[in-house]
Amino acid sequence: GQNIDQPTEMTATEGAIVQINCTYQTSGFNGLFWYQQHAGEAPTFLSYNVLDGLEEKGRFSSFLSRSKGYSYLLLKELQMKDSASYLCAVRDQNFVFGPGTRLSVLP
Amino acid sequence: ETGVTQSPTHLIKTRGQQVTLRCSSQSGHNTVSWYQQALGQGPQFIFQYYREEENGRGNFPPRFSGLQFPNYSSELNVNALELDDSALYLCASSWGLAGGNTGELFFGEGSRLTVL
């Protein structure tokens, strides 16, 4: 079966660092993706990991451990505009998305 | 903006009716996939179209069907609407199956369907 778990909600303070975890159990694996979705808007691509390790992209970093079925998205120097849902997705033949983590950034 | 456009943006139907949703892919993209996103949930894969043929389908009944046209635009049709079909329907385009080499999907803003 296909199963992806993420925390439902998280809250953090402006300027802080937050880590959003994702665990997955899927029949196949061809990359793990993170998307950002602001309320009422389309998801937009943030990052992609296919090999173990950390990928850094400005204030955003994503980590993958394939043996543990685990990934996290790290957001540094949080800004109010980072308040959004963050979707973890595994690509096999197609994409399987997790339920999303709704992040609220407070002043 | 991704260059993927969907229409209509909002619509209301009653149970048992049929609906057609449309998607224009980003220029240069040959693959379109459709997702259903219920409120507060992640997108659920419906199916993918590549070179005008269905290539992969999620756990959705046959009353969900689609088309892809020679210009790579696409339609999603849902027959015999049920209350649980109320959701945001997202279209995503890419160059190649499942996002191609980069894996990146480019999403439209979605069509919000309400079934009464």
PDB file of C-alpha atoms in Angstrom:
ATOM      1  CA  GLY A   1       0.000   0.000   0.000  1.00  0.00           C
ATOM      2  CA  GLN A   2       0.893   3.656  -0.134  1.00  0.00           C
ATOM      3  CA  ASN A   3       1.077   5.684   3.065  1.00  0.00           C
ATOM      4  CA  ILE A   4       2.579   9.078   3.791  1.00  0.00           C
ATOM      5  CA  ASP A   5       2.386  10.706   7.214  1.00  0.00           C
ATOM      6  CA  GLN A   6       2.970  14.311   8.215  1.00  0.00           C
ATOM      7  CA  PRO A   7       1.945  16.338  11.263  1.00  0.00           C
ATOM      8  CA  THR A   8      -1.378  18.049  10.666  1.00  0.00           C
ATOM      9  CA  GLU A   9      -0.474  21.465  12.043  1.00  0.00           C
ATOM     10  CA  MET A  10       2.572  23.338  13.300  1.00  0.00           C
ATOM     11  CA  THR A  11       3.076  26.814  14.695  1.00  0.00           C
ATOM     12  CA  ALA A  12       6.314  28.797  14.792  1.00  0.00           C
ATOM     13  CA  THR A  13       7.494  32.348  15.365  1.00  0.00           C
ATOM     14  CA  GLU A  14       8.779  34.763  12.749  1.00  0.00           C
ATOM     15  CA  GLY A  15      12.568  34.488  12.432  1.00  0.00           C
ATOM     16  CA  ALA A  16      12.692  30.995  13.918  1.00  0.00           C
ATOM     17  CA  ILE A  17      13.551  27.618  12.346  1.00  0.00           C
ATOM     18  CA  VAL A  18      10.970  24.883  11.850  1.00  0.00           C
ATOM     19  CA  GLN A  19      11.336  21.265  10.753  1.00  0.00           C
ATOM     20  CA  ILE A  20       8.425  19.450   9.107  1.00  0.00           C
ATOM     21  CA  ASN A  21       8.768  15.673   9.139  1.00  0.00           C
ATOM     22  CA  CYS A  22       7.435  13.169   6.641  1.00  0.00           C
ATOM     23  CA  THR A  23       7.465   9.372   6.822  1.00  0.00           C
ATOM     24  CA  TYR A  24       6.471   7.181   3.940  1.00  0.00           C
ATOM     25  CA  GLN A  25       5.754   3.590   3.016  1.00  0.00           C
ATOM     26  CA  THR A  26       5.277   3.156  -0.719  1.00  0.00           C
ATOM     27  CA  SER A  27       5.559   0.234  -3.111  1.00  0.00           C
ATOM     28  CA  GLY A  28       8.105   2.079  -5.254  1.00  0.00           C
ATOM     29  CA  PHE A  29      10.336   5.117  -4.952  1.00  0.00           C
ATOM     30  CA  ASN A  30      11.687   7.519  -7.539  1.00  0.00           C
ATOM     31  CA  GLY A  31      12.160  10.675  -5.528  1.00  0.00           C
ATOM     32  CA  LEU A  32      10.643  12.640  -2.676  1.00  0.00           C
ATOM     33  CA  PHE A  33       9.215  16.091  -3.286  1.00  0.00           C
ATOM     34  CA  TRP A  34       8.051  18.991  -1.167  1.00  0.00           C
ATOM     35  CA  TYR A  35       5.409  21.436  -2.368  1.00  0.00           C
ATOM     36  CA  GLN A  36       4.088  24.611  -0.758  1.00  0.00           C
ATOM     37  CA  GLN A  37       0.415  25.475  -1.012  1.00  0.00           C
ATOM     38  CA  HIS A  38      -0.977  28.787   0.197  1.00  0.00           C
ATOM     39  CA  ALA A  39      -4.671  28.782   1.076  1.00  0.00           C
ATOM     40  CA  GLY A  40      -6.793  28.879  -2.064  1.00  0.00           C
ATOM     41  CA  GLU A  41      -3.798  28.617  -4.373  1.00  0.00           C
ATOM     42  CA  ALA A  42      -2.037  25.961  -6.449  1.00  0.00           C
ATOM     43  CA  PRO A  43       0.799  23.889  -4.978  1.00  0.00           C
ATOM     44  CA  THR A  44       4.256  25.101  -6.008  1.00  0.00           C
ATOM     45  CA  PHE A  45       7.450  23.054  -6.131  1.00  0.00           C
ATOM     46  CA  LEU A  46       9.976  23.570  -3.338  1.00  0.00           C
ATOM     47  CA  SER A  47      12.509  20.732  -3.398  1.00  0.00           C
ATOM     48  CA  TYR A  48      13.406  17.256  -4.627  1.00  0.00           C
ATOM     49  CA  ASN A  49      15.522  14.479  -3.099  1.00  0.00           C
ATOM     50  CA  VAL A  50      16.319  11.214  -4.838  1.00  0.00           C
ATOM     51  CA  LEU A  51      19.514  10.313  -2.952  1.00  0.00           C
ATOM     52  CA  ASP A  52      20.098  10.279   0.798  1.00  0.00           C
ATOM     53  CA  GLY A  53      21.280  13.508   2.324  1.00  0.00           C
ATOM     54  CA  LEU A  54      20.542  17.178   2.532  1.00  0.00           C
ATOM     55  CA  GLU A  55      19.577  19.474  -0.346  1.00  0.00           C
ATOM     56  CA  GLU A  56      19.813  23.176   0.402  1.00  0.00           C
ATOM     57  CA  LYS A  57      17.976  25.876  -1.487  1.00  0.00           C
ATOM     58  CA  GLY A  58      18.168  29.287   0.133  1.00  0.00           C
ATOM     59  CA  ARG A  59      16.129  29.362   3.354  1.00  0.00           C
ATOM     60  CA  PHE A  60      14.711  25.913   2.587  1.00  0.00           C
ATOM     61  CA  SER A  61      16.491  22.557   2.975  1.00  0.00           C
ATOM     62  CA  SER A  62      15.201  19.036   2.548  1.00  0.00           C
ATOM     63  CA  PHE A  63      16.655  15.812   3.891  1.00  0.00           C
ATOM     64  CA  LEU A  64      16.065  12.219   2.840  1.00  0.00           C
ATOM     65  CA  SER A  65      16.822   8.823   4.360  1.00  0.00           C
ATOM     66  CA  ARG A  66      15.569   6.108   2.029  1.00  0.00           C
ATOM     67  CA  SER A  67      16.397   3.267   4.434  1.00  0.00           C
ATOM     68  CA  LYS A  68      14.227   4.879   7.111  1.00  0.00           C
ATOM     69  CA  GLY A  69      11.476   6.075   4.781  1.00  0.00           C
ATOM     70  CA  TYR A  70      11.940   9.539   6.249  1.00  0.00           C
ATOM     71  CA  SER A  71      12.299  13.092   5.030  1.00  0.00           C
ATOM     72  CA  TYR A  72      12.128  16.526   6.539  1.00  0.00           C
ATOM     73  CA  LEU A  73      11.768  20.063   5.255  1.00  0.00           C
ATOM     74  CA  LEU A  74      13.700  22.696   7.188  1.00  0.00           C
ATOM     75  CA  LEU A  75      12.635  26.314   6.944  1.00  0.00           C
ATOM     76  CA  LYS A  76      15.019  28.929   8.344  1.00  0.00           C
ATOM     77  CA  GLU A  77      14.477  32.618   9.160  1.00  0.00           C
ATOM     78  CA  LEU A  78      10.730  32.150   9.024  1.00  0.00           C
ATOM     79  CA  GLN A  79       8.673  34.908   7.438  1.00  0.00           C
ATOM     80  CA  MET A  80       4.950  35.580   7.690  1.00  0.00           C
ATOM     81  CA  LYS A  81       4.575  34.633   4.018  1.00  0.00           C
ATOM     82  CA  ASP A  82       5.760  31.095   4.887  1.00  0.00           C
ATOM     83  CA  SER A  83       2.356  30.450   6.483  1.00  0.00           C
ATOM     84  CA  ALA A  84       1.014  27.745   4.169  1.00  0.00           C
ATOM     85  CA  SER A  85       0.476  24.010   3.842  1.00  0.00           C
ATOM     86  CA  TYR A  86       3.534  21.916   3.055  1.00  0.00           C
ATOM     87  CA  LEU A  87       2.937  18.747   1.071  1.00  0.00           C
ATOM     88  CA  CYS A  88       5.308  15.794   1.075  1.00  0.00           C
ATOM     89  CA  ALA A  89       5.005  13.618  -2.052  1.00  0.00           C
ATOM     90  CA  VAL A  90       6.646  10.404  -3.232  1.00  0.00           C
ATOM     91  CA  ARG A  91       7.057   9.701  -6.918  1.00  0.00           C
ATOM     92  CA  ASP A  92       6.770   6.141  -8.163  1.00  0.00           C
ATOM     93  CA  GLN A  93       4.915   5.657 -11.463  1.00  0.00           C
ATOM     94  CA  ASN A  94       2.903   8.659 -10.347  1.00  0.00           C
ATOM     95  CA  PHE A  95       2.810  10.963  -7.369  1.00  0.00           C
ATOM     96  CA  VAL A  96       1.428  10.072  -3.954  1.00  0.00           C
ATOM     97  CA  PHE A  97       0.882  13.114  -1.753  1.00  0.00           C
ATOM     98  CA  GLY A  98       0.726  13.226   2.012  1.00  0.00           C
ATOM     99  CA  PRO A  99      -2.085  15.026   3.842  1.00  0.00           C
ATOM    100  CA  GLY A 100      -0.043  18.208   4.205  1.00  0.00           C
ATOM    101  CA  THR A 101       1.176  20.152   7.235  1.00  0.00           C
ATOM    102  CA  ARG A 102      -0.441  23.513   7.862  1.00  0.00           C
ATOM    103  CA  LEU A 103       2.216  25.899   9.172  1.00  0.00           C
ATOM    104  CA  SER A 104       1.241  29.101  10.925  1.00  0.00           C
ATOM    105  CA  VAL A 105       3.966  31.700  11.418  1.00  0.00           C
ATOM    106  CA  LEU A 106       3.196  34.105  14.241  1.00  0.00           C
ATOM    107  CA  PRO A 107       4.724  37.594  14.724  1.00  0.00           C
TER     108      PRO A 107
ATOM    109  CA  GLU B   1       2.287  31.764 -12.190  1.00  0.00           C
ATOM    110  CA  THR B   2       2.848  28.396 -13.834  1.00  0.00           C
ATOM    111  CA  GLY B   3       1.109  29.004 -17.157  1.00  0.00           C
ATOM    112  CA  VAL B   4      -1.372  26.196 -16.453  1.00  0.00           C
ATOM    113  CA  THR B   5      -4.940  27.430 -16.683  1.00  0.00           C
ATOM    114  CA  GLN B   6      -8.105  25.698 -15.535  1.00  0.00           C
ATOM    115  CA  SER B   7     -11.776  26.431 -16.085  1.00  0.00           C
ATOM    116  CA  PRO B   8     -14.201  26.975 -14.589  1.00  0.00           C
ATOM    117  CA  THR B   9     -12.761  28.192 -11.301  1.00  0.00           C
ATOM    118  CA  HIS B  10     -15.904  27.457  -9.319  1.00  0.00           C
ATOM    119  CA  LEU B  11     -19.062  25.516 -10.099  1.00  0.00           C
ATOM    120  CA  ILE B  12     -22.053  24.052  -8.316  1.00  0.00           C
ATOM    121  CA  LYS B  13     -23.826  20.889  -9.446  1.00  0.00           C
ATOM    122  CA  THR B  14     -26.476  18.613  -8.020  1.00  0.00           C
ATOM    123  CA  ARG B  15     -26.156  14.933  -7.290  1.00  0.00           C
ATOM    124  CA  GLY B  16     -26.463  12.789 -10.405  1.00  0.00           C
ATOM    125  CA  GLN B  17     -25.358  15.494 -12.830  1.00  0.00           C
ATOM    126  CA  GLN B  18     -22.277  15.416 -15.013  1.00  0.00           C
ATOM    127  CA  VAL B  19     -19.390  17.896 -15.082  1.00  0.00           C
ATOM    128  CA  THR B  20     -16.520  18.693 -17.448  1.00  0.00           C
ATOM    129  CA  LEU B  21     -13.418  20.498 -16.224  1.00  0.00           C
ATOM    130  CA  ARG B  22     -10.781  21.882 -18.577  1.00  0.00           C
ATOM    131  CA  CYS B  23      -7.051  22.411 -18.370  1.00  0.00           C
ATOM    132  CA  SER B  24      -4.536  24.087 -20.659  1.00  0.00           C
ATOM    133  CA  SER B  25      -1.012  22.871 -20.029  1.00  0.00           C
ATOM    134  CA  GLN B  26       2.068  25.048 -19.860  1.00  0.00           C
ATOM    135  CA  SER B  27       3.667  25.690 -23.233  1.00  0.00           C
ATOM    136  CA  GLY B  28       6.077  22.874 -24.125  1.00  0.00           C
ATOM    137  CA  HIS B  29       4.551  20.353 -21.719  1.00  0.00           C
ATOM    138  CA  ASN B  30       3.174  17.088 -23.105  1.00  0.00           C
ATOM    139  CA  THR B  31       1.821  15.427 -19.961  1.00  0.00           C
ATOM    140  CA  VAL B  32      -1.207  16.338 -17.874  1.00  0.00           C
ATOM    141  CA  SER B  33      -2.243  14.775 -14.589  1.00  0.00           C
ATOM    142  CA  TRP B  34      -5.386  15.385 -12.565  1.00  0.00           C
ATOM    143  CA  TYR B  35      -5.770  15.412  -8.794  1.00  0.00           C
ATOM    144  CA  GLN B  36      -8.696  15.647  -6.391  1.00  0.00           C
ATOM    145  CA  GLN B  37      -8.055  17.621  -3.225  1.00  0.00           C
ATOM    146  CA  ALA B  38     -10.661  17.474  -0.468  1.00  0.00           C
ATOM    147  CA  LEU B  39     -10.667  20.248   2.098  1.00  0.00           C
ATOM    148  CA  GLY B  40      -7.747  19.926   4.486  1.00  0.00           C
ATOM    149  CA  GLN B  41      -6.264  16.960   2.614  1.00  0.00           C
ATOM    150  CA  GLY B  42      -3.439  16.402   0.163  1.00  0.00           C
ATOM    151  CA  PRO B  43      -4.073  15.958  -3.567  1.00  0.00           C
ATOM    152  CA  GLN B  44      -5.155  12.448  -4.629  1.00  0.00           C
ATOM    153  CA  PHE B  45      -3.988  11.241  -8.041  1.00  0.00           C
ATOM    154  CA  ILE B  46      -6.857  10.557 -10.472  1.00  0.00           C
ATOM    155  CA  PHE B  47      -5.051   9.842 -13.752  1.00  0.00           C
ATOM    156  CA  GLN B  48      -2.355  11.043 -16.110  1.00  0.00           C
ATOM    157  CA  TYR B  49      -2.455  11.661 -19.866  1.00  0.00           C
ATOM    158  CA  TYR B  50       0.558  11.420 -22.143  1.00  0.00           C
ATOM    159  CA  ARG B  51       0.384  11.766 -25.913  1.00  0.00           C
ATOM    160  CA  GLU B  52      -3.411  11.707 -25.808  1.00  0.00           C
ATOM    161  CA  GLU B  53      -3.643   8.397 -23.941  1.00  0.00           C
ATOM    162  CA  GLU B  54      -4.319   7.594 -20.301  1.00  0.00           C
ATOM    163  CA  ASN B  55      -1.102   6.459 -18.655  1.00  0.00           C
ATOM    164  CA  GLY B  56      -1.711   5.576 -15.041  1.00  0.00           C
ATOM    165  CA  ARG B  57      -4.824   5.802 -12.929  1.00  0.00           C
ATOM    166  CA  GLY B  58      -5.435   6.152  -9.216  1.00  0.00           C
ATOM    167  CA  ASN B  59      -8.161   4.575  -7.121  1.00  0.00           C
ATOM    168  CA  PHE B  60     -11.092   6.329  -8.769  1.00  0.00           C
ATOM    169  CA  PRO B  61     -14.184   4.702 -10.342  1.00  0.00           C
ATOM    170  CA  PRO B  62     -14.807   4.639 -14.109  1.00  0.00           C
ATOM    171  CA  ARG B  63     -17.267   7.535 -13.867  1.00  0.00           C
ATOM    172  CA  PHE B  64     -14.114   9.667 -13.710  1.00  0.00           C
ATOM    173  CA  SER B  65     -12.814   9.880 -17.271  1.00  0.00           C
ATOM    174  CA  GLY B  66     -10.599  12.165 -19.266  1.00  0.00           C
ATOM    175  CA  LEU B  67      -9.251  13.248 -22.598  1.00  0.00           C
ATOM    176  CA  GLN B  68      -6.085  14.852 -23.877  1.00  0.00           C
ATOM    177  CA  PHE B  69      -6.099  16.783 -27.127  1.00  0.00           C
ATOM    178  CA  PRO B  70      -3.363  17.158 -29.777  1.00  0.00           C
ATOM    179  CA  ASN B  71      -2.390  20.537 -28.271  1.00  0.00           C
ATOM    180  CA  TYR B  72      -1.919  18.692 -24.915  1.00  0.00           C
ATOM    181  CA  SER B  73      -4.830  20.406 -23.219  1.00  0.00           C
ATOM    182  CA  SER B  74      -7.062  18.090 -21.238  1.00  0.00           C
ATOM    183  CA  GLU B  75     -10.539  17.512 -19.864  1.00  0.00           C
ATOM    184  CA  LEU B  76     -11.752  15.720 -16.766  1.00  0.00           C
ATOM    185  CA  ASN B  77     -15.304  14.376 -16.906  1.00  0.00           C
ATOM    186  CA  VAL B  78     -17.218  13.126 -13.904  1.00  0.00           C
ATOM    187  CA  ASN B  79     -20.570  11.390 -14.399  1.00  0.00           C
ATOM    188  CA  ALA B  80     -23.299  10.653 -11.872  1.00  0.00           C
ATOM    189  CA  LEU B  81     -21.959  13.159  -9.374  1.00  0.00           C
ATOM    190  CA  GLU B  82     -22.005  12.239  -5.703  1.00  0.00           C
ATOM    191  CA  LEU B  83     -21.814  14.495  -2.668  1.00  0.00           C
ATOM    192  CA  ASP B  84     -18.293  13.201  -1.900  1.00  0.00           C
ATOM    193  CA  ASP B  85     -17.087  14.490  -5.259  1.00  0.00           C
ATOM    194  CA  SER B  86     -17.124  17.997  -3.786  1.00  0.00           C
ATOM    195  CA  ALA B  87     -13.464  19.033  -3.859  1.00  0.00           C
ATOM    196  CA  LEU B  88     -10.814  21.135  -5.549  1.00  0.00           C
ATOM    197  CA  TYR B  89      -9.730  19.517  -8.819  1.00  0.00           C
ATOM    198  CA  LEU B  90      -6.162  20.316  -9.741  1.00  0.00           C
ATOM    199  CA  CYS B  91      -4.511  19.869 -13.090  1.00  0.00           C
ATOM    200  CA  ALA B  92      -0.719  19.637 -13.361  1.00  0.00           C
ATOM    201  CA  SER B  93       1.430  19.645 -16.464  1.00  0.00           C
ATOM    202  CA  SER B  94       4.987  18.480 -17.050  1.00  0.00           C
ATOM    203  CA  TRP B  95       7.404  17.486 -19.775  1.00  0.00           C
ATOM    204  CA  GLY B  96       7.318  13.696 -19.536  1.00  0.00           C
ATOM    205  CA  LEU B  97       5.535  11.154 -17.380  1.00  0.00           C
ATOM    206  CA  ALA B  98       5.321  11.783 -13.642  1.00  0.00           C
ATOM    207  CA  GLY B  99       7.117  15.083 -13.934  1.00  0.00           C
ATOM    208  CA  GLY B 100       9.777  13.839 -16.350  1.00  0.00           C
ATOM    209  CA  ASN B 101      13.481  14.213 -15.551  1.00  0.00           C
ATOM    210  CA  THR B 102      13.037  17.015 -13.048  1.00  0.00           C
ATOM    211  CA  GLY B 103       9.945  15.532 -11.454  1.00  0.00           C
ATOM    212  CA  GLU B 104       8.458  18.984 -11.106  1.00  0.00           C
ATOM    213  CA  LEU B 105       4.726  19.343 -11.591  1.00  0.00           C
ATOM    214  CA  PHE B 106       3.267  22.702 -12.582  1.00  0.00           C
ATOM    215  CA  PHE B 107      -0.203  23.091 -11.099  1.00  0.00           C
ATOM    216  CA  GLY B 108      -3.126  25.206 -12.167  1.00  0.00           C
ATOM    217  CA  GLU B 109      -5.232  27.130  -9.636  1.00  0.00           C
ATOM    218  CA  GLY B 110      -7.884  24.417  -9.679  1.00  0.00           C
ATOM    219  CA  SER B 111     -11.606  24.093 -10.210  1.00  0.00           C
ATOM    220  CA  ARG B 112     -13.651  24.036  -7.028  1.00  0.00           C
ATOM    221  CA  LEU B 113     -16.657  21.752  -7.440  1.00  0.00           C
ATOM    222  CA  THR B 114     -19.541  21.739  -5.001  1.00  0.00           C
ATOM    223  CA  VAL B 115     -22.124  18.960  -5.305  1.00  0.00           C
ATOM    224  CA  LEU B 116     -25.451  19.586  -3.579  1.00  0.00           C
TER     225      LEU B 116
END
